[in-house]
mmCIF file with all atom_site columns, C-alpha atoms in Angstrom:
data_model
loop_
_atom_site.group_PDB
_atom_site.id
_atom_site.type_symbol
_atom_site.label_atom_id
_atom_site.label_alt_id
_atom_site.label_comp_id
_atom_site.label_asym_id
_atom_site.label_entity_id
_atom_site.label_seq_id
_atom_site.pdbx_PDB_ins_code
_atom_site.Cartn_x
_atom_site.Cartn_y
_atom_site.Cartn_z
_atom_site.occupancy
_atom_site.B_iso_or_equiv
_atom_site.pdbx_formal_charge
_atom_site.auth_seq_id
_atom_site.auth_comp_id
_atom_site.auth_asym_id
_atom_site.auth_atom_id
_atom_site.pdbx_PDB_model_num
ATOM 1   C CA . MET A 1 1   ? 133.913 45.029 -42.287 1.00 64.00 ? 1   MET A CA 1
ATOM 2   C CA . MET A 1 2   ? 131.871 42.516 -40.273 1.00 57.00 ? 2   MET A CA 1
ATOM 3   C CA . LYS A 1 3   ? 131.780 44.860 -37.293 1.00 60.00 ? 3   LYS A CA 1
ATOM 4   C CA . LYS A 1 4   ? 130.407 47.709 -39.446 1.00 63.00 ? 4   LYS A CA 1
ATOM 5   C CA . ALA A 1 5   ? 127.680 45.466 -40.921 1.00 55.00 ? 5   ALA A CA 1
ATOM 6   C CA . LEU A 1 6   ? 126.700 44.298 -37.431 1.00 51.00 ? 6   LEU A CA 1
ATOM 7   C CA . GLY A 1 7   ? 126.578 47.922 -36.264 1.00 54.00 ? 7   GLY A CA 1
ATOM 8   C CA . GLN A 1 8   ? 124.245 48.859 -39.142 1.00 64.00 ? 8   GLN A CA 1
ATOM 9   C CA . ILE A 1 9   ? 122.000 45.878 -38.417 1.00 57.00 ? 9   ILE A CA 1
ATOM 10  C CA . LEU A 1 10  ? 121.804 46.875 -34.739 1.00 50.00 ? 10  LEU A CA 1
ATOM 11  C CA . VAL A 1 11  ? 120.939 50.486 -35.653 1.00 51.00 ? 11  VAL A CA 1
ATOM 12  C CA . THR A 1 12  ? 118.279 49.262 -38.088 1.00 50.00 ? 12  THR A CA 1
ATOM 13  C CA . LEU A 1 13  ? 116.766 46.890 -35.507 1.00 46.00 ? 13  LEU A CA 1
ATOM 14  C CA . THR A 1 14  ? 116.737 49.679 -32.898 1.00 47.00 ? 14  THR A CA 1
ATOM 15  C CA . LEU A 1 15  ? 114.940 52.021 -35.310 1.00 44.00 ? 15  LEU A CA 1
ATOM 16  C CA . ILE A 1 16  ? 112.395 49.336 -36.194 1.00 47.00 ? 16  ILE A CA 1
ATOM 17  C CA . ALA A 1 17  ? 111.764 48.549 -32.516 1.00 46.00 ? 17  ALA A CA 1
ATOM 18  C CA . SER A 1 18  ? 111.360 52.219 -31.563 1.00 47.00 ? 18  SER A CA 1
ATOM 19  C CA . SER A 1 19  ? 109.067 52.951 -34.509 1.00 45.00 ? 19  SER A CA 1
ATOM 20  C CA . ALA A 1 20  ? 106.663 50.211 -33.421 1.00 44.00 ? 20  ALA A CA 1
ATOM 21  C CA . SER A 1 21  ? 105.253 52.563 -30.809 1.00 44.00 ? 21  SER A CA 1
ATOM 22  C CA . CYS A 1 22  ? 104.710 55.284 -33.414 1.00 42.00 ? 22  CYS A CA 1
ATOM 23  C CA . LEU A 1 23  ? 101.943 53.654 -35.407 1.00 42.00 ? 23  LEU A CA 1
ATOM 24  C CA . ALA A 1 24  ? 99.480  55.996 -37.129 1.00 41.00 ? 24  ALA A CA 1
ATOM 25  C CA . GLY A 1 25  ? 96.141  56.608 -35.521 1.00 43.00 ? 25  GLY A CA 1
ATOM 26  C CA . GLY A 1 26  ? 94.770  57.825 -32.244 1.00 48.00 ? 26  GLY A CA 1
ATOM 27  C CA . GLY A 1 27  ? 97.040  55.698 -30.113 1.00 55.00 ? 27  GLY A CA 1
ATOM 28  C CA . SER A 1 28  ? 94.368  53.087 -29.486 1.00 56.00 ? 28  SER A CA 1
ATOM 29  C CA . GLU A 1 29  ? 93.596  49.765 -31.107 1.00 67.00 ? 29  GLU A CA 1
ATOM 30  C CA . MET A 1 30  ? 92.189  49.727 -34.627 1.00 61.00 ? 30  MET A CA 1
ATOM 31  C CA . ALA A 1 31  ? 88.420  49.535 -34.453 1.00 57.00 ? 31  ALA A CA 1
ATOM 32  C CA . PRO A 1 32  ? 85.495  49.790 -36.854 1.00 57.00 ? 32  PRO A CA 1
ATOM 33  C CA . ALA A 1 33  ? 84.102  53.268 -37.502 1.00 53.00 ? 33  ALA A CA 1
ATOM 34  C CA . HIS A 1 34  ? 81.536  54.478 -34.985 1.00 53.00 ? 34  HIS A CA 1
ATOM 35  C CA . ARG A 1 35  ? 77.968  53.369 -35.751 1.00 58.00 ? 35  ARG A CA 1
ATOM 36  C CA . TYR A 1 36  ? 75.133  55.661 -34.811 1.00 57.00 ? 36  TYR A CA 1
ATOM 37  C CA . GLU A 1 37  ? 71.770  54.364 -33.666 1.00 64.00 ? 37  GLU A CA 1
ATOM 38  C CA . HIS A 1 38  ? 69.967  56.992 -35.758 1.00 67.00 ? 38  HIS A CA 1
ATOM 39  C CA . GLN A 1 39  ? 70.057  57.385 -39.531 1.00 82.00 ? 39  GLN A CA 1
ATOM 40  C CA . LEU A 1 40  ? 71.211  60.871 -40.530 1.00 90.00 ? 40  LEU A CA 1
ATOM 41  C CA . ASN A 1 41  ? 68.590  62.816 -42.470 1.00 94.00 ? 41  ASN A CA 1
ATOM 42  C CA . THR A 1 42  ? 70.416  65.084 -44.934 1.00 96.00 ? 42  THR A CA 1
ATOM 43  C CA . ILE A 1 43  ? 68.982  68.154 -46.636 1.00 97.00 ? 43  ILE A CA 1
ATOM 44  C CA . SER A 1 44  ? 69.997  69.804 -49.915 1.00 97.00 ? 44  SER A CA 1
ATOM 45  C CA . MET A 1 45  ? 70.952  73.473 -50.056 1.00 96.00 ? 45  MET A CA 1
ATOM 46  C CA . MET A 1 46  ? 67.956  74.112 -52.304 1.00 96.00 ? 46  MET A CA 1
ATOM 47  C CA . GLU A 1 47  ? 65.561  72.621 -49.759 1.00 97.00 ? 47  GLU A CA 1
ATOM 48  C CA . ALA A 1 48  ? 67.366  74.350 -46.867 1.00 97.00 ? 48  ALA A CA 1
ATOM 49  C CA . GLN A 1 49  ? 67.034  77.736 -48.561 1.00 97.00 ? 49  GLN A CA 1
ATOM 50  C CA . THR A 1 50  ? 63.236  77.325 -48.663 1.00 97.00 ? 50  THR A CA 1
ATOM 51  C CA . LEU A 1 51  ? 63.302  76.929 -44.856 1.00 98.00 ? 51  LEU A CA 1
ATOM 52  C CA . VAL A 1 52  ? 65.394  80.029 -44.039 1.00 97.00 ? 52  VAL A CA 1
ATOM 53  C CA . GLY A 1 53  ? 63.343  82.495 -41.996 1.00 96.00 ? 53  GLY A CA 1
ATOM 54  C CA . LYS A 1 54  ? 60.399  80.141 -41.487 1.00 97.00 ? 54  LYS A CA 1
ATOM 55  C CA . GLU A 1 55  ? 58.874  80.064 -38.025 1.00 95.00 ? 55  GLU A CA 1
ATOM 56  C CA . GLY A 1 56  ? 59.723  76.962 -36.019 1.00 95.00 ? 56  GLY A CA 1
ATOM 57  C CA . VAL A 1 57  ? 62.778  76.137 -38.181 1.00 98.00 ? 57  VAL A CA 1
ATOM 58  C CA . TYR A 1 58  ? 66.225  76.402 -36.604 1.00 98.00 ? 58  TYR A CA 1
ATOM 59  C CA . PHE A 1 59  ? 69.596  76.579 -38.354 1.00 98.00 ? 59  PHE A CA 1
ATOM 60  C CA . PHE A 1 60  ? 72.677  75.644 -36.326 1.00 98.00 ? 60  PHE A CA 1
ATOM 61  C CA . ASP A 1 61  ? 76.189  76.530 -37.504 1.00 98.00 ? 61  ASP A CA 1
ATOM 62  C CA . VAL A 1 62  ? 78.722  74.015 -36.119 1.00 98.00 ? 62  VAL A CA 1
ATOM 63  C CA . ASN A 1 63  ? 81.822  75.782 -37.476 1.00 97.00 ? 63  ASN A CA 1
ATOM 64  C CA . THR A 1 64  ? 84.738  77.457 -35.747 1.00 96.00 ? 64  THR A CA 1
ATOM 65  C CA . LEU A 1 65  ? 84.239  80.991 -34.467 1.00 96.00 ? 65  LEU A CA 1
ATOM 66  C CA . GLU A 1 66  ? 86.539  82.275 -37.241 1.00 97.00 ? 66  GLU A CA 1
ATOM 67  C CA . LEU A 1 67  ? 84.411  80.684 -39.956 1.00 97.00 ? 67  LEU A CA 1
ATOM 68  C CA . TRP A 1 68  ? 81.204  81.868 -38.239 1.00 97.00 ? 68  TRP A CA 1
ATOM 69  C CA . ALA A 1 69  ? 82.545  85.455 -38.298 1.00 97.00 ? 69  ALA A CA 1
ATOM 70  C CA . GLU A 1 70  ? 83.018  85.253 -42.091 1.00 97.00 ? 70  GLU A CA 1
ATOM 71  C CA . GLY A 1 71  ? 79.278  84.753 -42.526 1.00 97.00 ? 71  GLY A CA 1
ATOM 72  C CA . PHE A 1 72  ? 76.518  82.277 -41.754 1.00 98.00 ? 72  PHE A CA 1
ATOM 73  C CA . ILE A 1 73  ? 73.084  81.281 -43.028 1.00 98.00 ? 73  ILE A CA 1
ATOM 74  C CA . PRO A 1 74  ? 70.616  84.054 -42.106 1.00 98.00 ? 74  PRO A CA 1
ATOM 75  C CA . GLY A 1 75  ? 69.130  83.396 -38.675 1.00 97.00 ? 75  GLY A CA 1
ATOM 76  C CA . ALA A 1 76  ? 71.546  80.564 -37.855 1.00 98.00 ? 76  ALA A CA 1
ATOM 77  C CA . VAL A 1 77  ? 72.706  80.092 -34.276 1.00 98.00 ? 77  VAL A CA 1
ATOM 78  C CA . TYR A 1 78  ? 76.357  79.432 -33.458 1.00 98.00 ? 78  TYR A CA 1
ATOM 79  C CA . PHE A 1 79  ? 76.323  75.879 -32.058 1.00 97.00 ? 79  PHE A CA 1
ATOM 80  C CA . ASN A 1 80  ? 79.969  75.173 -31.252 1.00 94.00 ? 80  ASN A CA 1
ATOM 81  C CA . VAL A 1 81  ? 79.625  76.011 -27.539 1.00 95.00 ? 81  VAL A CA 1
ATOM 82  C CA . LYS A 1 82  ? 79.916  73.915 -24.354 1.00 95.00 ? 82  LYS A CA 1
ATOM 83  C CA . ASP A 1 83  ? 76.316  74.470 -23.222 1.00 96.00 ? 83  ASP A CA 1
ATOM 84  C CA . TRP A 1 84  ? 74.792  73.733 -26.660 1.00 97.00 ? 84  TRP A CA 1
ATOM 85  C CA . LYS A 1 85  ? 71.838  71.876 -25.107 1.00 97.00 ? 85  LYS A CA 1
ATOM 86  C CA . LYS A 1 86  ? 70.478  75.260 -23.944 1.00 97.00 ? 86  LYS A CA 1
ATOM 87  C CA . LEU A 1 87  ? 70.230  76.334 -27.603 1.00 98.00 ? 87  LEU A CA 1
ATOM 88  C CA . LEU A 1 88  ? 67.773  73.571 -28.518 1.00 98.00 ? 88  LEU A CA 1
ATOM 89  C CA . PRO A 1 89  ? 64.068  74.345 -28.908 1.00 98.00 ? 89  PRO A CA 1
ATOM 90  C CA . ALA A 1 90  ? 61.534  72.973 -26.410 1.00 97.00 ? 90  ALA A CA 1
ATOM 91  C CA . ASN A 1 91  ? 59.607  71.332 -29.277 1.00 97.00 ? 91  ASN A CA 1
ATOM 92  C CA . LYS A 1 92  ? 61.297  67.964 -29.950 1.00 97.00 ? 92  LYS A CA 1
ATOM 93  C CA . ASP A 1 93  ? 59.628  67.812 -33.392 1.00 97.00 ? 93  ASP A CA 1
ATOM 94  C CA . ALA A 1 94  ? 60.990  71.187 -34.569 1.00 97.00 ? 94  ALA A CA 1
ATOM 95  C CA . VAL A 1 95  ? 62.917  71.225 -37.841 1.00 98.00 ? 95  VAL A CA 1
ATOM 96  C CA . MET A 1 96  ? 66.606  71.820 -37.128 1.00 98.00 ? 96  MET A CA 1
ATOM 97  C CA . VAL A 1 97  ? 69.234  72.115 -39.850 1.00 98.00 ? 97  VAL A CA 1
ATOM 98  C CA . PHE A 1 98  ? 72.866  71.533 -38.854 1.00 98.00 ? 98  PHE A CA 1
ATOM 99  C CA . TYR A 1 99  ? 75.779  72.480 -41.086 1.00 98.00 ? 99  TYR A CA 1
ATOM 100 C CA . CYS A 1 100 ? 79.514  73.050 -40.826 1.00 98.00 ? 100 CYS A CA 1
ATOM 101 C CA . ALA A 1 101 ? 82.139  73.951 -43.464 1.00 97.00 ? 101 ALA A CA 1
ATOM 102 C CA . ASN A 1 102 ? 81.649  71.473 -46.314 1.00 97.00 ? 102 ASN A CA 1
ATOM 103 C CA . ARG A 1 103 ? 81.333  67.767 -47.142 1.00 95.00 ? 103 ARG A CA 1
ATOM 104 C CA . LEU A 1 104 ? 84.745  67.042 -45.599 1.00 96.00 ? 104 LEU A CA 1
ATOM 105 C CA . CYS A 1 105 ? 83.695  68.445 -42.229 1.00 95.00 ? 105 CYS A CA 1
ATOM 106 C CA . ASN A 1 106 ? 81.830  66.050 -39.920 1.00 95.00 ? 106 ASN A CA 1
ATOM 107 C CA . ALA A 1 107 ? 81.155  68.395 -36.980 1.00 97.00 ? 107 ALA A CA 1
ATOM 108 C CA . SER A 1 108 ? 77.542  68.931 -38.067 1.00 97.00 ? 108 SER A CA 1
ATOM 109 C CA . GLU A 1 109 ? 77.016  65.172 -38.379 1.00 96.00 ? 109 GLU A CA 1
ATOM 110 C CA . ILE A 1 110 ? 78.310  64.645 -34.844 1.00 96.00 ? 110 ILE A CA 1
ATOM 111 C CA . ALA A 1 111 ? 76.098  67.481 -33.532 1.00 97.00 ? 111 ALA A CA 1
ATOM 112 C CA . ALA A 1 112 ? 73.029  66.180 -35.394 1.00 97.00 ? 112 ALA A CA 1
ATOM 113 C CA . HIS A 1 113 ? 73.512  62.678 -33.971 1.00 96.00 ? 113 HIS A CA 1
ATOM 114 C CA . ALA A 1 114 ? 73.965  64.069 -30.441 1.00 97.00 ? 114 ALA A CA 1
ATOM 115 C CA . VAL A 1 115 ? 70.714  66.028 -30.765 1.00 97.00 ? 115 VAL A CA 1
ATOM 116 C CA . MET A 1 116 ? 68.839  63.003 -32.162 1.00 97.00 ? 116 MET A CA 1
ATOM 117 C CA . LYS A 1 117 ? 70.063  61.013 -29.167 1.00 96.00 ? 117 LYS A CA 1
ATOM 118 C CA . LEU A 1 118 ? 68.164  63.504 -26.983 1.00 97.00 ? 118 LEU A CA 1
ATOM 119 C CA . GLY A 1 119 ? 64.914  62.563 -28.742 1.00 97.00 ? 119 GLY A CA 1
ATOM 120 C CA . TYR A 1 120 ? 64.630  65.307 -31.380 1.00 97.00 ? 120 TYR A CA 1
ATOM 121 C CA . THR A 1 121 ? 62.948  64.057 -34.540 1.00 96.00 ? 121 THR A CA 1
ATOM 122 C CA . GLY A 1 122 ? 63.183  66.948 -37.028 1.00 97.00 ? 122 GLY A CA 1
ATOM 123 C CA . VAL A 1 123 ? 66.980  66.953 -37.257 1.00 98.00 ? 123 VAL A CA 1
ATOM 124 C CA . ARG A 1 124 ? 68.504  67.520 -40.721 1.00 98.00 ? 124 ARG A CA 1
ATOM 125 C CA . GLN A 1 125 ? 72.139  67.834 -41.761 1.00 98.00 ? 125 GLN A CA 1
ATOM 126 C CA . MET A 1 126 ? 73.281  69.897 -44.769 1.00 98.00 ? 126 MET A CA 1
ATOM 127 C CA . PRO A 1 127 ? 76.464  68.276 -46.151 1.00 97.00 ? 127 PRO A CA 1
ATOM 128 C CA . ASP A 1 128 ? 77.458  71.176 -48.458 1.00 97.00 ? 128 ASP A CA 1
ATOM 129 C CA . GLY A 1 129 ? 77.963  73.449 -45.445 1.00 98.00 ? 129 GLY A CA 1
ATOM 130 C CA . ILE A 1 130 ? 78.643  77.165 -45.475 1.00 98.00 ? 130 ILE A CA 1
ATOM 131 C CA . TYR A 1 131 ? 81.228  76.921 -48.265 1.00 97.00 ? 131 TYR A CA 1
ATOM 132 C CA . GLY A 1 132 ? 78.708  75.295 -50.594 1.00 97.00 ? 132 GLY A CA 1
ATOM 133 C CA . TRP A 1 133 ? 76.116  77.868 -49.523 1.00 98.00 ? 133 TRP A CA 1
ATOM 134 C CA . ARG A 1 134 ? 78.447  80.770 -50.347 1.00 97.00 ? 134 ARG A CA 1
ATOM 135 C CA . LEU A 1 135 ? 79.646  79.229 -53.625 1.00 97.00 ? 135 LEU A CA 1
ATOM 136 C CA . ALA A 1 136 ? 76.008  79.036 -54.719 1.00 97.00 ? 136 ALA A CA 1
ATOM 137 C CA . ASN A 1 137 ? 75.687  82.785 -53.963 1.00 97.00 ? 137 ASN A CA 1
ATOM 138 C CA . ARG A 1 138 ? 73.069  82.217 -51.280 1.00 97.00 ? 138 ARG A CA 1
ATOM 139 C CA . PRO A 1 139 ? 72.582  85.019 -48.731 1.00 96.00 ? 139 PRO A CA 1
ATOM 140 C CA . THR A 1 140 ? 74.632  85.131 -45.517 1.00 97.00 ? 140 THR A CA 1
ATOM 141 C CA . GLU A 1 141 ? 74.696  87.269 -42.384 1.00 97.00 ? 141 GLU A CA 1
ATOM 142 C CA . LYS A 1 142 ? 77.639  88.363 -40.237 1.00 96.00 ? 142 LYS A CA 1
ATOM 143 C CA . PRO A 1 143 ? 77.652  88.607 -36.440 1.00 93.00 ? 143 PRO A CA 1
#
């Protein structure tokens, strides 16, 4: 009986020891969330719709290619590419609207911050994304 109890304790201790290396997370130490040096300037869908098609205003879709193929904001440029810097306008004050899928997606936030870091001042981020845009029956284009 004692031997069996000791065996179970050893198995339990082994499992505990081996699970210590399987902590949740990215495999690195816990750290505070990333802080950006620029404040994100969001834009509502209503305001964004008034900018669609206007000269000097750029819409950037930061979704997956699959989601892009389902439809995007008219005139938007697919942004999820390696050489995305080539897509940016020469005018650093141009209005640029970044969006991804919805409020749970942060790809457009990351893209907007990266562009602001390059000195662009007219950067806006639309939290509702393409899903919000479609749910509100706003117009879309397909590639």
